[in-house]
Each structure stands twice: as C-alpha cells, then as structure tokens.
Amino acid sequence: MNFADIIRQLQQDTYGAGAEPVAGVFGSSMGSLGLFLPELLLCLTIVLLLLVRLFGADRFVPPYWTALVGALAAFCAAVAEFYGLRGAAPETSVEMFTGLLVYDKLTVFFRLYLLLFLIFVVALTILSGIPDNEDGPDFYTLLFGSTLGMMLMVAANHLLILFLAIEMASVPSYAMVGFLKGRRKSSEAAFKYVVFGAGTAGVMLYGLSLLGGLLGTLEFPVVAERLAVAFSSAESVSLSNPAFATLLLALLMVFVGIAFKLSLVPFHFWCPDAFEGAAAEVGGFLSVASKGAAFALLVRFCLAFSTVPGAELDGFGLYLGLALGAVAAVTATFGNLAAYAQTNVKRLLAYSTIAHAGYMLMAVAAMMVLLHPPEGTADLDGVAAAIEGLLYYAFVYLFMNLGAFTVVAFVRNEIFSEEIDDYNGLVSQAPVLCVAMLVCMFSLVGMPPFGGFWGKLEVFAALFDAGRLHWFMWLVLVVGGANTVFSLFYYLRVLKAMFIAERPENAREARVRADSLQGLYAIVVSVPVLVLGVVIGPLAATVRNVAEGLLSAVASF
Amino acid sequence: MAALLFAIIFLPAAGALVLAFFDDDAEDGIRWTGVSFSVATMVATLLLLGGFNYEDPGIQPLVQADGQALESYVYAHEGDVLFDGEVNPVGIEIDEEGVVRNADGEEVEGAVLLAAGDVVHNGKVAEEVTHDGPLEAGQFRRGFASEWIPHWNVYYRVGYDGIAVPLVLLTSVISFLAMLASWSIKKMVKGYVILFLLLETGMLGVFLALDFFLFYIFWEVMLLPMYFLIGVWGGPRREYAAIKFFLYTLVGSVLMLIAMLMFYFYSADASADGSKIFNLLELARIAKAGGFDQNVQLIAFVLLFIGFAIKVPTFPFHTWLPDAHVEAPTPISMILAGVLLKMGGYGILRIAFPLCPWATQAAALVLVVIGAVSIIYGALAAMAQTDFKRLVAYSSVSHMGYVIVGIAVWKLGESTAVANPDQWRMGLSGAMFQMIAHGVSSAGMFFMVGVVYDRVHHRNLNEFGGLTLKMPLYSGLAAGIFFAGLGLPGMCGFIGEVAVTLASFSYSAFLAVVVASGVILTAGYILWALQRVYLGAEYKGPHEEALVPMNGRETLIAGTLLAFAVVLGVYPRLILDMMDGSVGLLVENLAAGYEAVAPAAEETALAP
C-alpha cells in the first residue's frame, strides 16, 4: 500500500465519498464527519462565541442565546441519531476516523444524554445569571469544550483517544471551577483540582503507555485478542510472569485516571473542595456530565478487556469485578458518612455525588462478575441487565442531581448563602423550590415513586444476580442497602431545614413563585424524576436495547 | 370492578392533586374537600362489599379473558358435586364408595366431583389461571393485572380476599374519621390535607396490591407523607420522632427489598418457563409446591419478618412507636395506630407466611415468644407511663403482640404438618380480628386523648381527675372506648384476645397462661388510667376553664368508633365470616408448603 492509497482511504473514511456505506442517519455520503455532526456543531458554536466577542456583537446578541441555539442544534442532530436507537440503528458498531472513535448505540445514547444536559445547564445559567454578559463567551466556550471532550470519551475506541478525551473534558472544567474570579475559595478549589487532575493524568498516561507496549496496540477491539495471545497459558496468568505484573500495574494506573474523573475513594479529595468553591451551576455540570461520560468510558474499557470467552484471563475479569465492587462499596460508604458532617449544601451534594458514583460503580462491578462467572458461560441477559441499571441510574441522576443544584443556585441568588442553616423554613417563601428539592432528594435516597428508586433497584438486582456467582457481591449489596439508610440522614437534614424549621424573623426573603421562570425551570427539572419513577417501561426498554447493542457489538460470544 | 379498585386506591391521590390548585388561605374549603374525598373513598370501599363473594376464600375478583369481573360464580368445597350445571343439586349424594347417586339410589352419569378450590361458573368448572399471558376464553385470572414494566415482569396487579377486605374497610373508615378530627390542625392546612390524602392512597394500595413490586412501592409511598405529617405538625420533639420513624421503617424496607430480589431471582429456577416474577400469587404457588428451598425461605423470612415486625411493632423493634405516637398530631396518631400498624401484620400474612411456609414453621416458636414478650412488656411499660398518649402507645405494642402470637401458633403433629388445624385457624382468625378491633379501639383512644389535649394542652396523667363532672358525655364515650381496648366482653377487644388465648392453649399451656396474664395487666393499666383521668372529685391540672363539652364533630367521631366497638363485639361474625374462608385457605396452603419442603430436608440430611 503506497502513500496515495493511505491518503485515499483516509479521505473515504472521513468524507465517505465512494466508500462502502456507513450505517447511520446520514447515510453513506458523509462518512465519519457526518456521524460526527453533533460534535462539529458544538465546535462551530465555540467558534461563533469567540467571533461574536471579537467583533463586539455580544452587546447586541447575548452570548447565552448563541450558546443555547448551538446546544439545541447539536441536540437535534443527536436526536436524529437517537431515532436509530429503537429502529434502524446500527446493529453493529461503526468505527469512525480509522478506528479512533466508535459509533454505536451507547455513543448515541450518551451523546443525547450529554447534549440534553448541556441544554439544561445553559438554560440554568441564563436564569441564574452566572456568568454575566461580560464573561459569557468565556464560560460557554469552556462549557462546550468540556462537553465536547465528554462526547469523545463516550465514543472512545482507542486508548489514545481515551486519554485525550479525558484531558479535553478536564482542562476546561478546571477553569470553570475557578470561574468565580476574585473569590479565594474558588481559586483554591480550581488549583486543587488542577494539581490533582494533572497528577492522575500523568499516572494514567504512563499506564496507557505500558498497555500499548505490552499489547502492541491501542485499539479497544484488538486489545482482547492480543491479551488472549499474550496470556494463553494458565502459568502466564500469575504474578511471577513479569508481563502479567505489568498488565496489572498498567490497569491500576489507568483506573487511577478514571477513578479521578469519577471521584472514587481514594481519589475523591478534589471533589468537595471543587464543588464548594465552584458555582452551583458548575457543580451540577461536573457532577452529572463528567460522571456519565466517565462511566460510559469505564464500561467500554472494561468490556474491551473481557471479550474473549474461555481465555485464561476469565478469572482475572472476575477479580477485576470484585475489586471494583470493593471500591464501590468503600466509595458509597465514605461518601455517605462524610456527607453527614457537612453544613454547606454544595459540599453535602459533593459527597452525595461521591456516594452515587459508588452506587453506579456497583453496576459495573456486577457487570464484570456476571461476564466472568467462576464456572460455566456468562448469562448475557444478566450482563445486559447490569448495564441497563447503570444507564437508567445515570439518566435519572441527570435530573435529580441537576434539580438539587438548581435549587441551590436559585436559593443562593435570593439569600446569598449555601449553608443548610440558612435554608430554615424556606417552604413558607419558596414552596416550589422546596418541593423540587424534596422530589430530587428522595429520589437520591432511592425512595419510590421517584426515578432514583428504579435505578437503584436495577443496580441492586444486578448485584444480587452477581452474588449468586460470587458471595462477595452479596456483601456489596448489603453495604449498598445499608448506605441507603445512612444517606437518608443527611438528605433529610436539608429537607428538615426547609420544611420543618421555622423561618427566622431576620432572615433574607427568598420569594420564588411557582409561575416565575425559576419556578418553572425547577418544575421542568423535577417532574421527569417523578415520571421516570412511574413510567419506567419505555426508558428501561430503551437502555436495555442500548446495553444489548453494546454487548452484541463488542463481544464476540 | 377494575375501575372500582383503581378508584379506591387513587381517589385520595386525585384529591391531593385537586387540592394543589387551591388557594392556601381557603382553609375550610380545603378541609371539606379533603373530607369529601375521604368519604368518596369510603363509599367506594363499601361498594367492594357488594361484589365480595363470601364463599370464595381466594383472591377476588375473578376476571374473565375480556377483563370483566365475574359476578356470579360458586366456590366449591371438598365433596361438592356438579351435575346438570348445578352444584350439589337436591337429592344428589355421594355414597361411601364415592359413587354419585340420585335420590332413588341410582348412579348418575355426568356428575363431576369437585375439589376444594374449584370455581364453577355457568355450569362449568372454570380453569383457573393466575399467570399473566393472554387469556383464552374460559380462562380466569384472580384480580386485575396490567403490564407496567414488561421486560421486568412488573405488573399493576390488584385484588382482594377475606383478609384484605376488612383492612381496606378499616383504612377508609379510620381515614375518614381522622380527616374529620383534623380541624385541630391550624398550620399549613393545605399541605397537611394533601399529605394526608397521599398517605391514604399508600395505605389502600398496600392492602390491595398483589404484585410484590407494587406492594413495595405503596409501602414506601406511605413513608414520605408520614414523615412530614409527624415532622411538621407534631409536638415539641417532632423532628426526632419523625426521623426515628422514617429510619426504622426504611431499614425494614431495605430488608424487604433484598427479600423481594431473592424471590425474583429464585422464582426463575422454579417457575415453569424460567421467567422471573414479582406476582405474589404465583410466588405463593411456587412456595406451596416447595419451589423455594429451606435456606432461601429462612433467609427471606428473617428479612421479611424484621421488615414487617418493625411496622407492627413487636418487642425489640418497637422503640420508634412511643415517640412517633406522642409527637404526632391526634389524627395522625389515629392513622398510625389504627391502620399503619396493621400493615405489618398484613404483610406477614400476605407475603412472609405464604412465600416461606417452611420457615414460618421453623420460626413459630421464636414468633410466639416475641409476641408474648410484646404483650407483657407493652403492658408493663404502659403501666409505668405518666403521659396519657404514651400509655396508649404502649398499649398498642401489647395489643399487637396478640396478633403475632395468634398468627404463629402453628404446632406440628406426629404425621401431619399441622397438629390441630382448627386451633391454628382460630389463632389466625383471632389475630385478624384483633387487628381490626385494635384499629377501632386504639384510634378511639388516641382521639379521646387528643380531645382533652386540645383543651388543656397537657397529657400528664397525674394532673387530670374529675373529668366526668366537667365533660360527662366525653367521659362516657371515652370510658366505653377504653373498655373496648381493655377487652371487656361484649366489646371488640374481647373477641380477638380470647380467640388468641384459646388458640395458644393448643400450642403450649404455659404460653396461654402468659397471654392470659396480659389481659389482666391490660385491665390494670387501663382501669388505673381511667381512674386518674375521669374519676375523682376535682381536676388537678392547668387550664381548668378550657374543659368545655365536646362539639358535634368530636361527638360524631367518638360515637362512631364506640358504635363500631360495640357492634364488632356483639356480632363479630360481621368480620369473621368475611375472612373465615381465606384464613382456612391460608392454613391449608401453609401446611402443604411445609410438607413440600420438609421431607426433602430429611433426605438430604441422611445423604452422606
């Protein structure tokens, strides 16, 4: 193959002209770029935002309109692909850009997820007034850049892209955390976040390079094959084999990087500080979007290492699942216990975020255990159920966590405080915000009839199923159940302040009416939490379809 | 019928939704709207009686392929004969050899010998099915079911039997009376009534749900309103009491959730087509056939029992109850004691027992001991109280102890699963009746305490006295209701207690002595309380001037409850007839379920 051929192939892959048809809404004529349309629209929006600023047009066209239109356009493009989810979706995955990215149902689902969330966040920032008009272009550029990085994360099909995407998502978020300029806490939080992020990124990169060296490839689909070749005998899967020790070390290092994004214990230290220092809007964005994207990435990464059945590494996959289960149990427990001592609502929500990362990680752990049973073959239905649980949880989490941060942001605008004590008796002045908070928090606890319950039930069901293969998962399930009870305390502390305590005489007024824009926004965000807890079937069936698609595409069972 | 059940469950919730659009200040309008929705719900539950088949001990209604409830069907007993479309036509008899003969002694052809449980409709034996596939003509299904989450086999499935119906009626009546008693709530009336109605939806849903998942949802739905009803409208230590209540119940719920998952996954191994189910009827059938092994049953039973025992509450799990009761406002105390505690007992009868028959027997002794300790401990604790409401609260612990003893007196025979099934039936019936009776009398007692608390704002037993002189009508009604709680013959409390005590004789004579002594202790604390509050020459506490006679609304509530207490005491068959068949069926199924698992255990024990 000469150079010209390579260039031609690259062209075909990118533009699709004359290439073999690429399944997707945009047909064969557009190639990878066509499938990449939502991301391209985000890029275009970023350029527009900067140009508008350059020519001073932001005095006439507020930057948030540009941002909102851009996000909506990208969302519409992704919706067009969403309709492929339940109908003419690509039944197998399609590789984009010569295998760097993958376009499958999971990609489509998470694109939609991230863009929907982006619209909500932009709308929230418009209503809450952070950032102001002056800073708008900067803020939205960072926001869109970070989202773009996350969209690459969910589509990553290559270890290099994994790293680049995580960095692309992280770097703008460092700046967003420090966006409240001139506030000591904010700068400190951003600094802490950067140092931590840079450290873990370095470790992860080292791990990736070890993997690359060990396997001779960076592409996800090939990883499993190479692993099977490298560790073909039972003897090779032992610590006395340097190659195996290197593999363990490399995986550990990569997990450090992912664990940082997920704020898993013990890589969670940045999270409370960053959330407390950052504006509530940024906190909401980081807690939902980066979690969702990182979990999609984690699932892809884990599946990449477990697609060859009957290999000697099967036991290894089981232990990987158990290890994830242990980390999940510790994370959930730590997050919930630490949240109890908080007096600042944002800090409390930060610990709650940590705890929820723990719950969601339980689903991944269950997935790994179910995929690598100690004996017999894997029950793919069970594996799909575990992924379904994770996706459902993540989707409900979008609304319930955003709702909680929304209330924090709106209340902050009224009373200039984020301390729980200053929330006392708010129900008499801003009932709509309090009821929205109630819905979101009880959903976070996992109480029916709110969506969080079904997410949690699916995760617990997967854990139970996995527990039949290895008892340790039952232990994780018990820890998860106990955590549900722990978590009740601190969520109730906020609700108790809002509903049961009396509003002090000299407290600032926080009148938010249900028919104000803020009130409507709070309703719009919290109603889905209730709906997803009652009308469960459609979303559950959709995410099951995504999970099965992912399994059929990735696994060669 | 499907619509009626739907209406019963969701009418209160609809009321809550309507009230959300009311103006905050229209307090009287809000209260009356609340009352009218609870009256409507009560009327709907009474309509339920119209379609109730006293002959049918199974889950009702029976639904045809087209989803219509079957109005007329006959439930066959052992030995019934179907001939020419009639069950046991005149003159048709079965002789000793099992041959069916007519009045002339000639053998008749075409007669069908029915088994207990067969359902005859339009002259044919109906093939009864409870699975959820599409029904063909001539097939039947118990209760109503429609798909909710298809690929998880979750159904909206509701129905009732003789055990559920009395509790549904109790719930709607007590809710109505408690709503009437809610005029004493002055703060945030709208929020109060909305939460109250949501609570009622949760309670009715629990009693009518036949899908484990649906049951769980309603069970939890009722938690949230209760937390706020105690927490916002309660007494001085309301925050503590509310969170304690929430926490205890949530622990129970989590245990129940794990048990639910156990049955969900293990049902796949036992069900015909390998599907996982939440259907309580089908799960019970699997358990009856021995589909769940001993370990599964034992673990699940412990989880379920703790979950329900917290709600009942029995001895070691009861500590939330006095706090919650003392701090809750009067109407909420009525609901708590009158209905919520019954959900624990109902859960044990509807879920824990039928799904774990072997474990039920294995745990019978433990249950009986727990129940007996609750009886004695609750009574002694009640005697030591100086707070009137706390006394009534502890009396609930004691009275609900009878329920646990009554349901658990399952004694094995030499060769049979149940030594004396009639005794056990009596215990179960007594326990069920005790639940209803306690629902009436404890709601009444809490209301009576509330009436006087509203006037003088204290509940110290040592600072009352002489109320008979100041409020004669109130004192008379109160004395009647307290006597009902005491278990005076001729009033509702007596029937349940005496049935449980008699049944416990067959289990163990010592147990009967302990249980009977509980009756004496009960008499002790109630009479002593009556003496300190109502008798005596003069009132010893503050706010003497506030002791005005009851108004019409209060008289109506107290009078209704007292009337129920007397009617149920004089004519207990009103309730007993309803649940007799269902209780008998429960005993049969449990015995069968035990035998299905027990021999297998001996074989495995012998195996090397």
Coordinates of N, CA and C in Angstrom, one line a residue, chain B residues 95-252:
Chain B
D95 N -72.1 -41.8 47.8 CA -72.1 -42.9 48.8 C -70.7 -43.2 49.3
E96 N -70.6 -44.2 50.2 CA -69.3 -44.5 50.8 C -68.2 -44.8 49.8
E97 N -68.6 -45.4 48.7 CA -67.6 -45.8 47.7 C -67.2 -44.7 46.8
G98 N -67.8 -43.5 47.0 CA -67.5 -42.4 46.1 C -68.3 -42.4 44.9
V99 N -69.4 -43.2 44.8 CA -70.2 -43.1 43.6 C -71.3 -42.1 43.8
V100 N -71.6 -41.4 42.7 CA -72.6 -40.3 42.8 C -74.0 -41.0 42.5
R101 N -74.9 -40.8 43.4 CA -76.3 -41.4 43.2 C -77.3 -40.3 43.4
N102 N -78.5 -40.6 42.7 CA -79.6 -39.6 42.9 C -80.5 -40.1 44.0
A103 N -81.6 -39.4 44.2 CA -82.4 -39.6 45.4 C -82.9 -41.1 45.4
D104 N -83.1 -41.7 44.2 CA -83.5 -43.1 44.1 C -82.4 -44.1 44.3
G105 N -81.3 -43.6 44.6 CA -80.1 -44.5 44.8 C -79.5 -45.0 43.5
E106 N -79.9 -44.4 42.3 CA -79.3 -44.9 41.1 C -78.1 -44.0 40.8
E107 N -77.1 -44.7 40.2 CA -75.9 -44.0 39.9 C -76.2 -43.0 38.7
V108 N -75.7 -41.8 38.9 CA -76.0 -40.8 37.8 C -74.7 -40.6 37.0
E109 N -74.9 -40.3 35.7 CA -73.8 -40.1 34.8 C -73.6 -38.6 34.6
G110 N -72.4 -38.2 34.3 CA -72.1 -36.8 34.0 C -71.9 -35.9 35.2
A111 N -71.9 -36.5 36.4 CA -71.7 -35.7 37.6 C -70.2 -35.5 37.8
V112 N -69.8 -34.4 38.2 CA -68.4 -34.1 38.4 C -68.1 -33.9 39.9
L113 N -67.2 -34.6 40.4 CA -66.8 -34.4 41.8 C -65.8 -33.2 41.8
L114 N -66.2 -32.3 42.7 CA -65.4 -31.0 42.7 C -64.3 -31.1 43.8
A115 N -63.2 -30.5 43.6 CA -62.2 -30.4 44.7 C -62.3 -29.0 45.3
A116 N -61.9 -29.0 46.5 CA -61.9 -27.7 47.2 C -61.1 -26.7 46.4
G117 N -61.7 -25.5 46.1 CA -60.9 -24.5 45.3 C -61.4 -24.4 43.9
D118 N -62.2 -25.4 43.4 CA -62.7 -25.3 42.1 C -63.7 -24.2 42.0
V119 N -63.8 -23.6 40.9 CA -64.7 -22.5 40.7 C -65.7 -22.9 39.6
V120 N -67.0 -22.7 39.9 CA -68.0 -23.1 38.9 C -68.7 -21.9 38.4
H121 N -68.7 -21.8 37.1 CA -69.4 -20.6 36.5 C -70.2 -21.1 35.3
N122 N -71.4 -20.6 35.2 CA -72.3 -21.0 34.1 C -72.3 -22.5 33.9
G123 N -72.3 -23.2 35.1 CA -72.5 -24.6 35.0 C -71.2 -25.4 34.6
K124 N -70.1 -24.7 34.5 CA -68.9 -25.4 34.1 C -67.8 -25.1 35.2
V125 N -66.9 -26.1 35.3 CA -65.8 -25.8 36.2 C -64.8 -24.9 35.4
A126 N -64.5 -23.8 36.0 CA -63.6 -22.9 35.4 C -62.2 -23.3 35.6
E127 N -61.4 -23.2 34.5 CA -60.0 -23.5 34.7 C -59.4 -22.2 35.2
E128 N -58.8 -22.3 36.3 CA -58.3 -21.0 36.9 C -56.9 -20.8 36.7
V129 N -56.6 -19.6 36.2 CA -55.1 -19.3 35.9 C -54.8 -18.0 36.5
T130 N -53.6 -17.9 37.0 CA -53.2 -16.6 37.5 C -51.9 -16.1 36.8
H131 N -51.5 -16.8 35.8 CA -50.3 -16.3 35.1 C -50.7 -15.1 34.2
D132 N -49.8 -14.4 33.6 CA -50.1 -13.2 33.0 C -50.1 -13.2 31.5
G133 N -50.0 -14.3 30.9 CA -50.1 -14.4 29.5 C -51.5 -14.0 29.0
P134 N -51.7 -13.9 27.7 CA -53.1 -13.5 27.3 C -54.0 -14.7 27.6
L135 N -55.2 -14.3 28.0 CA -56.2 -15.3 28.5 C -57.0 -15.8 27.3
E136 N -57.3 -17.1 27.3 CA -58.2 -17.5 26.3 C -59.6 -17.6 26.9
A137 N -60.6 -17.8 26.0 CA -62.0 -17.9 26.5 C -62.1 -19.0 27.5
G138 N -62.8 -18.8 28.6 CA -62.9 -19.9 29.6 C -61.8 -19.9 30.6
Q139 N -60.8 -19.0 30.4 CA -59.8 -19.0 31.4 C -60.0 -17.8 32.3
F140 N -59.5 -17.9 33.5 CA -59.7 -16.9 34.5 C -58.4 -16.5 35.2
R141 N -58.5 -15.3 35.7 CA -57.4 -14.8 36.5 C -57.9 -14.1 37.7
R142 N -57.1 -14.3 38.8 CA -57.5 -13.6 40.0 C -57.1 -12.2 40.1
G143 N -57.9 -11.3 40.4 CA -57.6 -9.9 40.5 C -57.4 -9.3 39.1
F144 N -56.9 -8.0 39.1 CA -56.7 -7.4 37.8 C -55.2 -7.1 37.6
A145 N -54.7 -7.3 36.4 CA -53.3 -7.1 36.2 C -53.2 -6.4 34.8
S146 N -52.3 -5.5 34.8 CA -51.9 -4.9 33.5 C -50.4 -4.6 33.5
E147 N -49.8 -4.7 32.4 CA -48.4 -4.6 32.3 C -47.9 -3.2 32.8
W148 N -46.8 -3.2 33.5 CA -46.3 -2.0 33.9 C -44.8 -1.8 33.4
I149 N -44.0 -2.7 33.7 CA -42.6 -2.7 33.2 C -42.4 -4.1 32.5
P150 N -42.7 -4.2 31.2 CA -42.8 -5.5 30.6 C -41.6 -6.4 30.8
H151 N -40.4 -5.9 30.5 CA -39.3 -6.8 30.4 C -38.8 -7.1 31.8
W152 N -39.4 -6.5 32.8 CA -39.0 -6.9 34.2 C -40.2 -7.7 34.8
N153 N -41.2 -8.0 34.1 CA -42.4 -8.7 34.6 C -43.0 -8.0 35.8
V154 N -43.1 -6.7 35.7 CA -43.7 -6.0 36.8 C -45.1 -5.6 36.3
Y155 N -46.1 -5.9 37.2 CA -47.5 -5.7 36.8 C -48.2 -4.8 37.8
Y156 N -49.1 -4.0 37.3 CA -50.1 -3.4 38.2 C -51.1 -4.4 38.5
R157 N -51.1 -5.0 39.6 CA -52.0 -6.2 39.9 C -52.6 -6.0 41.2
V158 N -54.0 -5.9 41.2 CA -54.7 -5.6 42.4 C -55.8 -6.6 42.5
G159 N -56.2 -6.9 43.8 CA -57.3 -7.8 44.1 C -57.4 -7.9 45.6
Y160 N -58.3 -8.7 46.0 CA -58.5 -8.7 47.5 C -59.1 -10.1 47.9
D161 N -58.9 -10.4 49.1 CA -59.6 -11.6 49.6 C -60.1 -11.3 51.0
G162 N -60.5 -12.3 51.7 CA -61.2 -12.0 53.0 C -60.2 -11.4 54.0
I163 N -59.0 -11.5 53.8 CA -58.0 -10.9 54.8 C -57.9 -9.4 54.5
A164 N -57.9 -9.1 53.2 CA -57.6 -7.7 52.8 C -58.9 -6.8 53.0
V165 N -60.0 -7.4 52.7 CA -61.2 -6.5 52.7 C -61.5 -5.8 54.0
P166 N -61.5 -6.6 55.1 CA -61.7 -5.9 56.4 C -60.7 -4.7 56.6
L167 N -59.5 -5.0 56.2 CA -58.5 -4.0 56.5 C -58.7 -2.8 55.6
V168 N -59.1 -3.0 54.3 CA -59.4 -1.9 53.4 C -60.5 -1.1 54.0
L169 N -61.6 -1.8 54.5 CA -62.7 -1.0 55.1 C -62.2 -0.2 56.3
L170 N -61.4 -0.9 57.2 CA -60.9 -0.2 58.3 C -60.1 1.1 57.9
T171 N -59.3 0.9 56.9 CA -58.5 2.0 56.5 C -59.4 3.2 56.0
S172 N -60.4 2.9 55.2 CA -61.1 4.0 54.7 C -62.0 4.7 55.8
V173 N -62.5 3.9 56.7 CA -63.3 4.5 57.8 C -62.4 5.3 58.7
I174 N -61.3 4.7 59.2 CA -60.4 5.4 60.1 C -59.9 6.7 59.4
S175 N -59.6 6.6 58.1 CA -59.1 7.8 57.4 C -60.1 8.9 57.4
F176 N -61.4 8.5 57.2 CA -62.4 9.5 57.1 C -62.6 10.1 58.5
L177 N -62.6 9.3 59.6 CA -62.8 9.9 60.9 C -61.6 10.7 61.3
A178 N -60.4 10.3 60.9 CA -59.2 11.1 61.2 C -59.2 12.4 60.5
M179 N -59.7 12.4 59.2 CA -59.8 13.6 58.5 C -60.8 14.6 59.2
L180 N -61.9 14.0 59.7 CA -62.8 14.8 60.5 C -62.2 15.4 61.7
A181 N -61.3 14.6 62.3 CA -60.6 15.1 63.5 C -59.5 16.1 63.2
S182 N -59.3 16.4 61.9 CA -58.2 17.3 61.6 C -58.5 18.8 61.7
W183 N -59.6 19.1 62.3 CA -59.9 20.5 62.4 C -59.0 21.2 63.4
S184 N -58.3 20.4 64.2 CA -57.4 20.9 65.2 C -56.1 21.4 64.6
I185 N -55.9 21.0 63.3 CA -54.7 21.4 62.6 C -54.9 22.8 62.1
K186 N -54.0 23.7 62.5 CA -54.2 25.1 62.1 C -53.1 25.6 61.1
K187 N -52.0 24.9 61.1 CA -50.8 25.4 60.4 C -50.8 24.7 59.0
M188 N -50.5 25.5 58.0 CA -50.3 25.0 56.6 C -51.3 23.8 56.3
V189 N -52.6 24.2 56.4 CA -53.7 23.2 56.2 C -53.6 22.5 54.9
K190 N -53.3 23.3 53.9 CA -53.3 22.7 52.5 C -52.3 21.6 52.4
G191 N -51.0 21.8 52.9 CA -50.0 20.8 52.8 C -50.4 19.6 53.6
Y192 N -51.0 19.8 54.8 CA -51.5 18.7 55.6 C -52.5 17.8 54.9
V193 N -53.5 18.4 54.4 CA -54.6 17.6 53.8 C -54.0 16.9 52.5
I194 N -53.1 17.5 51.8 CA -52.5 16.9 50.6 C -51.8 15.6 51.1
L195 N -50.9 15.8 52.1 CA -50.1 14.7 52.5 C -51.0 13.6 53.1
F196 N -52.0 14.0 53.8 CA -52.9 13.0 54.4 C -53.5 12.1 53.3
L197 N -54.0 12.8 52.3 CA -54.6 12.0 51.2 C -53.6 11.1 50.5
L198 N -52.4 11.6 50.3 CA -51.4 10.7 49.7 C -51.1 9.5 50.6
L199 N -51.1 9.8 51.9 CA -50.9 8.7 52.8 C -52.0 7.6 52.7
E200 N -53.2 8.1 52.5 CA -54.4 7.2 52.4 C -54.2 6.3 51.1
T201 N -53.8 7.0 50.0 CA -53.5 6.2 48.8 C -52.5 5.1 49.1
G202 N -51.4 5.5 49.7 CA -50.4 4.5 50.0 C -51.0 3.3 50.8
M203 N -51.8 3.6 51.9 CA -52.3 2.5 52.7 C -53.2 1.6 52.0
L204 N -54.1 2.2 51.2 CA -55.1 1.4 50.5 C -54.4 0.5 49.4
G205 N -53.3 1.1 48.8 CA -52.6 0.4 47.8 C -51.9 -0.8 48.4
V206 N -51.3 -0.6 49.6 CA -50.7 -1.8 50.2 C -51.6 -2.9 50.4
F207 N -52.9 -2.6 50.9 CA -53.8 -3.7 51.2 C -54.4 -4.4 49.9
L208 N -54.3 -3.7 48.8 CA -54.9 -4.2 47.6 C -53.9 -4.8 46.6
A209 N -52.6 -4.4 46.8 CA -51.6 -4.8 45.8 C -51.3 -6.3 45.8
L210 N -51.2 -6.9 44.7 CA -50.9 -8.4 44.6 C -49.6 -8.6 43.9
D211 N -48.9 -7.6 43.6 CA -47.6 -7.7 42.9 C -46.6 -7.2 44.0
F212 N -45.5 -8.0 44.2 CA -44.6 -7.6 45.2 C -44.0 -6.2 45.0
F213 N -43.7 -6.0 43.7 CA -43.1 -4.7 43.4 C -44.1 -3.5 43.7
L214 N -45.4 -3.7 43.3 CA -46.4 -2.7 43.6 C -46.6 -2.5 45.1
F215 N -46.6 -3.7 45.8 CA -46.7 -3.6 47.2 C -45.6 -2.7 47.8
Y216 N -44.4 -3.0 47.4 CA -43.3 -2.3 47.9 C -43.4 -0.8 47.6
I217 N -43.8 -0.5 46.4 CA -44.0 0.9 46.0 C -45.0 1.6 47.0
F218 N -46.1 1.0 47.2 CA -47.1 1.6 48.1 C -46.6 1.7 49.5
W219 N -45.9 0.7 49.9 CA -45.4 0.6 51.3 C -44.5 1.8 51.5
E220 N -43.6 2.2 50.5 CA -42.7 3.3 50.6 C -43.4 4.6 50.4
V221 N -44.4 4.6 49.5 CA -45.1 5.9 49.2 C -45.7 6.4 50.5
M222 N -46.1 5.5 51.4 CA -46.8 6.0 52.6 C -45.8 6.6 53.6
L223 N -44.5 6.3 53.4 CA -43.5 6.8 54.3 C -43.3 8.3 54.3
L224 N -43.2 8.8 53.1 CA -42.9 10.2 52.9 C -43.9 11.1 53.6
P225 N -45.2 10.9 53.3 CA -46.2 11.8 53.9 C -46.2 11.7 55.4
M226 N -46.0 10.4 55.9 CA -46.0 10.2 57.3 C -44.8 11.0 58.0
Y227 N -43.7 11.0 57.3 CA -42.5 11.7 57.9 C -42.9 13.2 58.1
F228 N -43.5 13.8 57.1 CA -43.8 15.2 57.2 C -45.0 15.5 58.1
L229 N -45.9 14.6 58.1 CA -47.1 14.8 59.0 C -46.7 14.8 60.4
I230 N -45.7 13.9 60.8 CA -45.2 14.0 62.1 C -44.3 15.1 62.3
G231 N -43.4 15.3 61.3 CA -42.3 16.3 61.5 C -42.7 17.7 61.4
V232 N -43.8 18.0 60.7 CA -44.2 19.4 60.5 C -45.3 19.7 61.5
W233 N -46.2 18.8 61.7 CA -47.4 19.2 62.5 C -47.4 18.5 63.9
G234 N -46.2 18.0 64.3 CA -46.1 17.2 65.5 C -45.9 18.1 66.7
G235 N -45.6 17.4 67.8 CA -45.3 18.1 69.1 C -43.9 18.6 69.2
P236 N -43.4 18.9 70.4 CA -42.1 19.6 70.5 C -40.9 18.8 70.0
R237 N -41.0 17.5 70.2 CA -39.8 16.7 69.8 C -40.1 16.0 68.5
R238 N -40.8 16.7 67.6 CA -41.3 16.1 66.4 C -40.2 15.7 65.4
E239 N -39.2 16.5 65.3 CA -38.1 16.2 64.4 C -37.5 14.8 64.7
Y240 N -37.2 14.6 66.0 CA -36.6 13.4 66.4 C -37.5 12.2 66.2
A241 N -38.8 12.4 66.5 CA -39.7 11.3 66.4 C -39.9 11.0 64.9
A242 N -40.0 12.0 64.1 CA -40.2 11.7 62.7 C -39.1 11.0 62.0
I243 N -37.8 11.4 62.3 CA -36.7 10.8 61.7 C -36.5 9.4 62.2
K244 N -36.9 9.2 63.5 CA -36.8 7.8 64.0 C -37.8 6.9 63.3
F245 N -39.0 7.4 63.2 CA -40.0 6.6 62.4 C -39.5 6.3 61.0
F246 N -39.0 7.3 60.4 CA -38.5 7.1 59.0 C -37.4 6.1 58.9
L247 N -36.5 6.3 59.8 CA -35.3 5.4 59.8 C -35.6 4.0 60.0
Y248 N -36.4 3.7 61.1 CA -36.8 2.3 61.4 C -37.5 1.7 60.2
T249 N -38.5 2.4 59.6 CA -39.2 1.8 58.5 C -38.3 1.6 57.3
L250 N -37.4 2.6 57.1 CA -36.6 2.4 55.9 C -35.7 1.2 56.0
V251 N -35.2 1.0 57.3 CA -34.3 -0.2 57.5 C -35.2 -1.5 57.1
G252 N -36.4 -1.5 57.6 CA -37.3 -2.6 57.3 C -37.5 -2.7 55.8

